[in-house]
Amino acid sequence: MNHLLMRDAVTTSRAELTNSLRHYWAFVTLIYVVMFTVAVLFASMFGTSSLWVLIVAVTFFEHIGNDVFYLFSSIQHHFLANANAFLRGAAWICVYIPLAIWDPDLRTLSHLFGFWLIGSMLSFTLFVYASWSWPWKASLSLPFQLSVVTTTIRKSFIIYVTDLCFIASQYIDRYLVTLFLGIKLAGVYFLFWTVANAATSFLALVLQQQQRPLLIQAYRVGGSSAHCQLAWRFTQTTALATAALSIAVGSAFQIFLPWLGQPSLAADLPAFWLILAGMAVRYLADFAAMGLFTAHHDRLMTLTTVVSVGVLVIAQVTLLPLAGFYGAGGAMLITFIGIGLWRYRLLFDSLLTSPESRQLGA
């Protein structure tokens, strides 16, 4: 639901945006109220840990905070978006760890989640302050329309399928690597994967946060042709940035590898570079998926994402027993080269077939 709301937030008015948000967040809050009530009842009636009550509260504010991050990104308030992420994901940790080192009594899960909750609540306070001038009062004075929620749920189901498949394609290889190579080698793979993922995660934060609303706006204002031309420019920027940062991260890892005190890792460095290449290609393929989403090609985006999971599993199952680590990286590379080419063909099909675009290209 959040994906659809944030796509509309790029070009909609503040009045329409606040009305959509109050319906969506009312639905979300109702779900968490039920979860919170169940946690309290179980803790009081069956003697389960009261920590679950705190966990539900943290999860609720993290959920809203994640929504706010995408909201600020969509309306191009990038400083506020990153401030929100910093308060939720880093600021409270910077306070908690020194205090926990100083006072051992703070080294409990209840204190940990308590500090986490404070960080998440502070990020929500920042949103309240930043959106104070929005027409919340006028929006809340209007009658609640259940149809707004049900319609959004119905429209967002296909996006939900995409998200599930996206997460599956990100993490299914961990289970397959463990199954075929064993837990010890899986630990090495996790290390390589984490280092490679650092590069693409940074790019997603720096590039996609700014590219996504601009692509949505281009499609709303100029249609498919304007969207495709902007997407092509962003594709070139993304490809260059991905290659440069991946090489930089890979080189830095290789330089600092001896300091890890794990000489056995050096023998698998070629596999690391293959995994790094696979993650880079995956990021480029995911950029194309974002391009399809911003152009409202939701069904095509979902289709390619569902197929990517099946192809990746088949490739991993086939190559892992034959090539070990090289099979893990090779499966990722093969899968997302194919999926990426398919998505880019779908994304730029209208640009390639448009007479106006052919004249511009000539």
Short mmCIF file of C-alpha atoms in Angstrom, two decimals:
data_model
loop_
_atom_site.label_atom_id
_atom_site.label_comp_id
_atom_site.label_asym_id
_atom_site.label_seq_id
_atom_site.Cartn_x
_atom_site.Cartn_y
_atom_site.Cartn_z
CA MET A 1 0.00 0.00 0.00
CA ASN A 2 2.84 2.33 0.87
CA HIS A 3 4.41 1.94 -2.59
CA LEU A 4 1.23 3.11 -4.29
CA LEU A 5 0.66 5.99 -1.88
CA MET A 6 4.23 7.25 -2.25
CA ARG A 7 4.03 7.05 -6.04
CA ASP A 8 0.96 9.28 -5.92
CA ALA A 9 2.58 11.58 -3.33
CA VAL A 10 5.09 12.86 -5.91
CA THR A 11 2.50 14.87 -7.83
CA THR A 12 -0.59 15.00 -5.62
CA SER A 13 -1.69 17.99 -3.52
CA ARG A 14 -1.07 18.16 0.22
CA ALA A 15 -4.80 17.88 0.88
CA GLU A 16 -5.10 14.65 -1.13
CA LEU A 17 -1.90 13.31 0.37
CA THR A 18 -2.96 13.86 3.98
CA ASN A 19 -6.35 12.29 3.26
CA SER A 20 -4.70 9.18 1.81
CA LEU A 21 -2.22 8.97 4.67
CA ARG A 22 -4.83 9.23 7.39
CA HIS A 23 -6.81 6.34 5.86
CA TYR A 24 -3.70 4.20 5.40
CA TRP A 25 -2.25 4.92 8.85
CA ALA A 26 -5.62 4.37 10.51
CA PHE A 27 -5.65 0.89 8.96
CA VAL A 28 -2.03 0.22 10.00
CA THR A 29 -2.65 1.52 13.54
CA LEU A 30 -5.70 -0.73 13.92
CA ILE A 31 -3.59 -3.78 13.04
CA TYR A 32 -0.91 -2.86 15.57
CA VAL A 33 -3.48 -2.10 18.27
CA VAL A 34 -4.76 -5.66 17.85
CA MET A 35 -1.18 -7.02 17.97
CA PHE A 36 -0.40 -4.91 21.04
CA THR A 37 -3.56 -6.07 22.82
CA VAL A 38 -2.76 -9.72 22.09
CA ALA A 39 0.80 -9.24 23.39
CA VAL A 40 -0.50 -7.67 26.63
CA LEU A 41 -3.10 -10.43 27.12
CA PHE A 42 -0.59 -13.21 26.55
CA ALA A 43 1.89 -11.59 28.91
CA SER A 44 -0.69 -11.20 31.68
CA MET A 45 -2.66 -14.45 31.24
CA PHE A 46 0.01 -16.96 30.21
CA GLY A 47 3.10 -15.47 31.76
CA THR A 48 4.89 -14.86 28.47
CA SER A 49 7.65 -12.28 28.32
CA SER A 50 6.47 -8.68 28.55
CA LEU A 51 9.27 -7.91 26.10
CA TRP A 52 6.82 -8.75 23.29
CA VAL A 53 4.78 -5.67 24.20
CA LEU A 54 7.86 -3.51 23.73
CA ILE A 55 8.73 -5.28 20.47
CA VAL A 56 5.27 -4.58 19.02
CA ALA A 57 5.63 -0.90 19.94
CA VAL A 58 9.07 -0.72 18.30
CA THR A 59 7.77 -2.47 15.19
CA PHE A 60 4.86 -0.03 14.91
CA PHE A 61 7.05 3.06 15.05
CA GLU A 62 9.57 1.45 12.68
CA HIS A 63 6.73 0.75 10.25
CA ILE A 64 5.53 4.35 10.37
CA GLY A 65 9.12 5.62 10.24
CA ASN A 66 9.80 3.61 7.10
CA ASP A 67 6.65 5.08 5.54
CA VAL A 68 7.80 8.58 6.48
CA PHE A 69 11.24 7.96 4.96
CA TYR A 70 9.67 7.11 1.59
CA LEU A 71 7.21 9.97 1.95
CA PHE A 72 9.96 12.56 2.44
CA SER A 73 11.92 10.98 -0.43
CA SER A 74 8.89 11.12 -2.71
CA ILE A 75 8.28 14.82 -2.07
CA GLN A 76 12.05 15.41 -2.46
CA HIS A 77 12.76 16.42 1.13
CA HIS A 78 15.88 14.28 1.12
CA PHE A 79 17.50 15.88 4.17
CA LEU A 80 14.44 15.10 6.28
CA ALA A 81 14.30 11.56 4.86
CA ASN A 82 17.91 10.89 5.84
CA ALA A 83 17.44 12.56 9.24
CA ASN A 84 14.50 10.21 9.81
CA ALA A 85 16.64 7.19 8.89
CA PHE A 86 19.53 8.40 11.07
CA LEU A 87 17.34 8.79 14.17
CA ARG A 88 15.80 5.35 13.70
CA GLY A 89 18.89 3.44 12.66
CA ALA A 90 21.97 5.12 14.14
CA ALA A 91 21.46 7.97 16.63
CA TRP A 92 20.01 5.86 19.44
CA ILE A 93 22.74 3.24 18.92
CA CYS A 94 25.43 5.91 19.29
CA VAL A 95 23.89 6.81 22.65
CA TYR A 96 23.05 3.31 23.89
CA ILE A 97 26.39 1.55 23.25
CA PRO A 98 28.58 3.97 25.27
CA LEU A 99 26.03 3.91 28.11
CA ALA A 100 25.89 0.11 28.04
CA ILE A 101 29.69 -0.07 28.12
CA TRP A 102 29.71 2.29 31.10
CA ASP A 103 26.83 0.58 32.95
CA PRO A 104 26.53 -3.24 32.57
CA ASP A 105 22.97 -3.13 33.93
CA LEU A 106 21.87 -1.60 30.61
CA ARG A 107 22.98 -4.69 28.67
CA THR A 108 19.52 -6.25 28.50
CA LEU A 109 17.03 -6.71 25.69
CA SER A 110 14.48 -4.53 27.45
CA HIS A 111 16.92 -1.61 27.60
CA LEU A 112 18.02 -2.26 24.02
CA PHE A 113 14.45 -2.17 22.67
CA GLY A 114 13.66 0.75 24.96
CA PHE A 115 16.39 2.88 23.41
CA TRP A 116 15.31 1.69 19.94
CA LEU A 117 11.75 2.77 20.70
CA ILE A 118 12.96 6.22 21.80
CA GLY A 119 14.90 6.62 18.53
CA SER A 120 11.88 5.62 16.46
CA MET A 121 9.59 7.94 18.41
CA LEU A 122 12.02 10.83 17.92
CA SER A 123 11.96 10.24 14.16
CA PHE A 124 8.16 10.36 14.28
CA THR A 125 8.35 13.59 16.29
CA LEU A 126 10.52 15.02 13.50
CA PHE A 127 7.78 14.15 11.00
CA VAL A 128 5.10 15.78 13.16
CA TYR A 129 7.19 18.95 13.31
CA ALA A 130 7.94 18.93 9.57
CA SER A 131 4.31 18.32 8.56
CA TRP A 132 2.69 20.61 11.14
CA SER A 133 1.49 23.04 8.47
CA TRP A 134 -0.13 20.30 6.36
CA PRO A 135 -3.96 20.29 6.27
CA TRP A 136 -4.36 17.49 8.85
CA LYS A 137 -7.21 19.21 10.67
CA ALA A 138 -9.26 19.63 7.50
CA SER A 139 -8.54 16.04 6.48
CA LEU A 140 -9.47 14.57 9.86
CA SER A 141 -12.75 16.53 9.84
CA LEU A 142 -13.89 14.56 6.79
CA PRO A 143 -15.77 11.25 7.24
CA PHE A 144 -13.65 8.10 7.15
CA GLN A 145 -14.17 6.11 3.94
CA LEU A 146 -13.48 2.40 4.28
CA SER A 147 -13.59 2.07 0.48
CA VAL A 148 -10.35 4.09 0.25
CA VAL A 149 -8.55 1.42 2.28
CA THR A 150 -10.12 -1.56 0.53
CA THR A 151 -9.45 -0.11 -2.91
CA THR A 152 -5.81 0.56 -2.04
CA ILE A 153 -5.42 -2.98 -0.68
CA ARG A 154 -6.88 -4.44 -3.86
CA LYS A 155 -4.64 -2.35 -6.11
CA SER A 156 -1.53 -3.04 -4.05
CA PHE A 157 -1.84 -6.83 -3.99
CA ILE A 158 0.29 -7.23 -7.10
CA ILE A 159 2.94 -4.93 -5.54
CA TYR A 160 2.85 -7.14 -2.46
CA VAL A 161 3.59 -10.18 -4.61
CA THR A 162 6.53 -8.28 -6.11
CA ASP A 163 7.90 -7.44 -2.67
CA LEU A 164 7.65 -11.04 -1.49
CA CYS A 165 9.45 -12.29 -4.59
CA PHE A 166 12.07 -9.53 -4.33
CA ILE A 167 12.88 -10.54 -0.74
CA ALA A 168 12.92 -14.21 -1.74
CA SER A 169 15.36 -13.52 -4.58
CA GLN A 170 17.60 -11.61 -2.14
CA TYR A 171 17.86 -14.28 0.52
CA ILE A 172 17.02 -17.67 -0.99
CA ASP A 173 20.65 -18.15 -2.00
CA ARG A 174 21.69 -18.16 1.68
CA TYR A 175 19.64 -21.27 2.32
CA LEU A 176 20.75 -22.97 -0.88
CA VAL A 177 24.44 -22.21 -0.23
CA THR A 178 24.08 -23.61 3.29
CA LEU A 179 22.32 -26.69 1.94
CA PHE A 180 24.88 -27.50 -0.75
CA LEU A 181 28.14 -26.15 0.72
CA GLY A 182 27.63 -26.48 4.49
CA ILE A 183 27.47 -23.95 7.27
CA LYS A 184 31.20 -23.22 7.37
CA LEU A 185 31.48 -22.24 3.71
CA ALA A 186 28.11 -20.49 3.98
CA GLY A 187 29.70 -18.16 6.54
CA VAL A 188 32.36 -17.20 4.01
CA TYR A 189 29.67 -16.62 1.39
CA PHE A 190 27.70 -14.41 3.82
CA LEU A 191 30.81 -12.29 4.37
CA PHE A 192 31.38 -11.88 0.63
CA TRP A 193 27.68 -11.15 0.05
CA THR A 194 27.60 -8.54 2.84
CA VAL A 195 30.62 -6.68 1.45
CA ALA A 196 29.15 -6.71 -2.07
CA ASN A 197 25.75 -5.63 -0.75
CA ALA A 198 27.31 -2.62 0.98
CA ALA A 199 28.07 -1.04 -2.40
CA THR A 200 24.59 -1.52 -3.85
CA SER A 201 22.86 -0.48 -0.62
CA PHE A 202 24.79 2.79 -0.66
CA LEU A 203 23.80 3.38 -4.28
CA ALA A 204 20.15 2.68 -3.49
CA LEU A 205 20.27 5.31 -0.75
CA VAL A 206 22.16 7.93 -2.74
CA LEU A 207 20.83 7.44 -6.29
CA GLN A 208 17.40 5.80 -6.17
CA GLN A 209 16.19 8.10 -3.39
CA GLN A 210 16.53 11.02 -5.83
CA GLN A 211 15.82 9.20 -9.11
CA ARG A 212 12.52 7.60 -8.13
CA PRO A 213 10.41 10.78 -7.60
CA LEU A 214 11.92 12.40 -10.69
CA LEU A 215 10.96 9.40 -12.84
CA ILE A 216 7.43 9.40 -11.40
CA GLN A 217 7.10 13.11 -12.09
CA ALA A 218 8.46 12.72 -15.63
CA TYR A 219 5.84 10.06 -16.41
CA ARG A 220 2.99 12.12 -14.93
CA VAL A 221 4.00 15.31 -16.74
CA GLY A 222 5.52 14.15 -20.03
CA GLY A 223 4.16 10.64 -20.47
CA SER A 224 6.00 7.52 -21.55
CA SER A 225 8.44 9.25 -23.90
CA ALA A 226 9.70 11.74 -21.29
CA HIS A 227 9.93 8.95 -18.72
CA CYS A 228 11.97 6.71 -21.05
CA GLN A 229 14.41 9.45 -21.96
CA LEU A 230 15.00 10.35 -18.32
CA ALA A 231 15.28 6.65 -17.41
CA TRP A 232 17.94 6.22 -20.12
CA ARG A 233 20.00 9.07 -18.63
CA PHE A 234 19.63 7.61 -15.16
CA THR A 235 20.57 4.15 -16.49
CA GLN A 236 23.89 5.48 -17.75
CA THR A 237 24.57 7.25 -14.43
CA THR A 238 23.59 4.16 -12.47
CA ALA A 239 25.76 1.84 -14.58
CA LEU A 240 28.85 4.05 -14.20
CA ALA A 241 28.31 4.58 -10.47
CA THR A 242 27.69 0.86 -9.88
CA ALA A 243 30.85 -0.17 -11.73
CA ALA A 244 33.02 2.46 -10.00
CA LEU A 245 31.75 1.81 -6.47
CA SER A 246 31.82 -1.98 -6.86
CA ILE A 247 35.45 -1.86 -7.99
CA ALA A 248 36.32 0.51 -5.14
CA VAL A 249 34.62 -1.67 -2.51
CA GLY A 250 36.14 -4.84 -3.93
CA SER A 251 39.64 -3.33 -4.00
CA ALA A 252 39.30 -2.02 -0.45
CA PHE A 253 38.16 -5.44 0.78
CA GLN A 254 41.10 -7.12 -0.92
CA ILE A 255 43.54 -4.62 0.63
CA PHE A 256 42.17 -5.02 4.16
CA LEU A 257 41.59 -8.78 3.89
CA PRO A 258 44.93 -9.70 5.55
CA TRP A 259 43.88 -7.72 8.63
CA LEU A 260 40.91 -10.06 9.17
CA GLY A 261 43.29 -12.83 10.20
CA GLN A 262 41.56 -15.36 7.91
CA PRO A 263 44.18 -16.44 5.34
CA SER A 264 41.83 -19.09 3.94
CA LEU A 265 39.62 -16.31 2.51
CA ALA A 266 42.35 -15.30 0.07
CA ALA A 267 41.94 -18.59 -1.78
CA ASP A 268 38.33 -17.69 -2.57
CA LEU A 269 38.95 -14.12 -3.78
CA PRO A 270 38.05 -14.91 -7.43
CA ALA A 271 34.66 -16.14 -6.18
CA PHE A 272 34.28 -12.89 -4.21
CA TRP A 273 34.79 -10.81 -7.36
CA LEU A 274 32.23 -12.98 -9.17
CA ILE A 275 29.72 -12.46 -6.35
CA LEU A 276 30.47 -8.72 -6.42
CA ALA A 277 29.81 -8.66 -10.17
CA GLY A 278 26.58 -10.58 -9.65
CA MET A 279 25.38 -8.09 -7.04
CA ALA A 280 26.25 -5.17 -9.33
CA VAL A 281 24.30 -6.69 -12.22
CA ARG A 282 21.42 -7.40 -9.87
CA TYR A 283 21.34 -3.74 -8.82
CA LEU A 284 21.17 -2.64 -12.46
CA ALA A 285 18.33 -5.11 -13.04
CA ASP A 286 16.53 -3.76 -9.95
CA PHE A 287 16.90 -0.23 -11.30
CA ALA A 288 15.00 -1.35 -14.40
CA ALA A 289 12.29 -2.76 -12.13
CA MET A 290 12.03 0.64 -10.47
CA GLY A 291 11.72 2.16 -13.94
CA LEU A 292 8.79 -0.13 -14.72
CA PHE A 293 7.15 0.78 -11.40
CA THR A 294 7.51 4.53 -11.93
CA ALA A 295 5.90 4.12 -15.36
CA HIS A 296 2.95 2.21 -13.79
CA HIS A 297 3.94 -1.09 -15.45
CA ASP A 298 3.16 -2.94 -12.22
CA ARG A 299 2.15 -6.23 -13.80
CA LEU A 300 5.28 -6.38 -15.96
CA MET A 301 7.43 -5.59 -12.94
CA THR A 302 5.75 -8.35 -10.95
CA LEU A 303 6.07 -10.86 -13.79
CA THR A 304 9.81 -10.29 -14.16
CA THR A 305 10.33 -10.46 -10.39
CA VAL A 306 8.43 -13.75 -10.03
CA VAL A 307 10.40 -15.23 -12.93
CA SER A 308 13.70 -14.04 -11.42
CA VAL A 309 13.09 -16.11 -8.28
CA GLY A 310 12.44 -19.28 -10.26
CA VAL A 311 15.42 -18.75 -12.57
CA LEU A 312 17.75 -17.95 -9.66
CA VAL A 313 16.73 -21.09 -7.75
CA ILE A 314 17.22 -23.28 -10.83
CA ALA A 315 20.62 -21.70 -11.54
CA GLN A 316 21.78 -22.05 -7.92
CA VAL A 317 20.63 -25.67 -7.65
CA THR A 318 22.38 -26.47 -10.93
CA LEU A 319 25.66 -24.61 -10.40
CA LEU A 320 26.31 -24.87 -6.64
CA PRO A 321 27.04 -28.62 -6.66
CA LEU A 322 29.26 -28.18 -9.72
CA ALA A 323 31.21 -25.03 -8.93
CA GLY A 324 30.77 -24.15 -5.22
CA PHE A 325 31.24 -20.43 -4.54
CA TYR A 326 31.73 -19.83 -8.22
CA GLY A 327 28.32 -21.40 -8.80
CA ALA A 328 26.70 -18.98 -6.31
CA GLY A 329 28.14 -15.91 -8.03
CA GLY A 330 27.69 -17.36 -11.51
CA ALA A 331 24.01 -18.16 -10.86
CA MET A 332 23.39 -14.59 -9.71
CA LEU A 333 25.25 -13.18 -12.71
CA ILE A 334 23.46 -15.34 -15.27
CA THR A 335 20.02 -14.77 -13.74
CA PHE A 336 20.15 -11.00 -13.50
CA ILE A 337 21.87 -10.43 -16.84
CA GLY A 338 18.88 -12.18 -18.41
CA ILE A 339 16.27 -10.51 -16.16
CA GLY A 340 17.94 -7.12 -16.58
CA LEU A 341 17.97 -7.31 -20.38
CA TRP A 342 14.32 -8.36 -20.33
CA ARG A 343 13.32 -5.49 -18.03
CA TYR A 344 15.27 -2.89 -20.00
CA ARG A 345 13.64 -4.11 -23.19
CA LEU A 346 10.21 -3.69 -21.58
CA LEU A 347 11.18 -0.33 -20.11
CA PHE A 348 12.50 1.20 -23.32
CA ASP A 349 10.16 -0.55 -25.75
CA SER A 350 7.98 2.54 -26.21
CA LEU A 351 11.07 4.71 -26.71
CA LEU A 352 12.50 2.33 -29.29
CA THR A 353 9.25 2.04 -31.24
CA SER A 354 8.25 5.72 -31.06
CA PRO A 355 8.70 7.61 -34.38
CA GLU A 356 9.51 10.79 -32.45
CA SER A 357 12.19 9.02 -30.46
CA ARG A 358 13.77 7.55 -33.61
CA GLN A 359 14.00 11.06 -35.06
CA LEU A 360 15.60 12.32 -31.83
CA GLY A 361 18.03 9.42 -31.90
CA ALA A 362 18.91 10.12 -35.54
#
